[in-house]
Amino acid sequence: MNEWNYRICEVCLKNAHERVVMVREVLVSADIKGDNKKEMWVCPKCGATKFL
């Protein structure tokens, strides 16, 4: 059985075998009004993102 943890960065785990904990961030689109916002998990090491 595979163990899956949402907060661990899968990219860092697969490539460097490191367990990097992702942080919650609110990302805003680049439009002028900034209407589109998404709360996501972001890896502080490689920058990979996951939707909540």
Short mmCIF file of C-alpha atoms in Angstrom, two decimals:
data_model
loop_
_atom_site.label_atom_id
_atom_site.label_comp_id
_atom_site.label_asym_id
_atom_site.label_seq_id
_atom_site.Cartn_x
_atom_site.Cartn_y
_atom_site.Cartn_z
CA MET A 1 0.00 0.00 0.00
CA ASN A 2 1.36 3.44 -0.94
CA GLU A 3 1.53 6.12 1.72
CA TRP A 4 0.42 9.52 0.41
CA ASN A 5 0.79 12.77 2.33
CA TYR A 6 -0.68 15.92 0.78
CA ARG A 7 1.73 18.33 2.46
CA ILE A 8 4.91 16.58 1.27
CA CYS A 9 6.31 17.80 -2.07
CA GLU A 10 6.20 14.85 -4.46
CA VAL A 11 8.65 16.50 -6.90
CA CYS A 12 11.39 16.84 -4.26
CA LEU A 13 10.62 13.38 -2.91
CA LYS A 14 10.98 11.76 -6.34
CA ASN A 15 13.99 13.75 -7.59
CA ALA A 16 16.11 14.37 -4.48
CA HIS A 17 14.55 11.89 -2.00
CA GLU A 18 13.90 14.79 0.41
CA ARG A 19 10.70 15.19 2.45
CA VAL A 20 10.00 18.92 2.03
CA VAL A 21 6.83 20.20 3.75
CA MET A 22 4.72 22.45 1.52
CA VAL A 23 3.18 25.70 2.84
CA ARG A 24 -0.26 27.20 2.18
CA GLU A 25 -0.22 30.34 0.04
CA VAL A 26 -2.83 32.51 -1.68
CA LEU A 27 -1.79 33.05 -5.29
CA VAL A 28 -3.27 35.98 -7.21
CA SER A 29 -3.57 36.17 -10.99
CA ALA A 30 -1.59 38.70 -12.97
CA ASP A 31 -4.64 40.60 -14.23
CA ILE A 32 -4.96 44.28 -13.30
CA LYS A 33 -7.91 43.80 -10.95
CA GLY A 34 -6.45 40.73 -9.25
CA ASP A 35 -9.87 39.10 -9.10
CA ASN A 36 -8.66 35.52 -9.50
CA LYS A 37 -7.22 34.16 -6.27
CA LYS A 38 -6.49 30.52 -5.41
CA GLU A 39 -5.32 29.03 -2.15
CA MET A 40 -2.67 26.41 -2.93
CA TRP A 41 0.11 24.34 -1.41
CA VAL A 42 3.54 25.64 -2.53
CA CYS A 43 6.91 23.94 -2.09
CA PRO A 44 9.43 26.44 -0.63
CA LYS A 45 12.33 24.55 -2.23
CA CYS A 46 11.32 23.85 -5.84
CA GLY A 47 8.18 25.98 -6.27
CA ALA A 48 5.84 23.12 -7.20
CA THR A 49 2.14 23.83 -6.48
CA LYS A 50 -0.97 21.77 -5.65
CA PHE A 51 -4.58 22.88 -5.43
CA LEU A 52 -6.31 22.54 -2.06
#
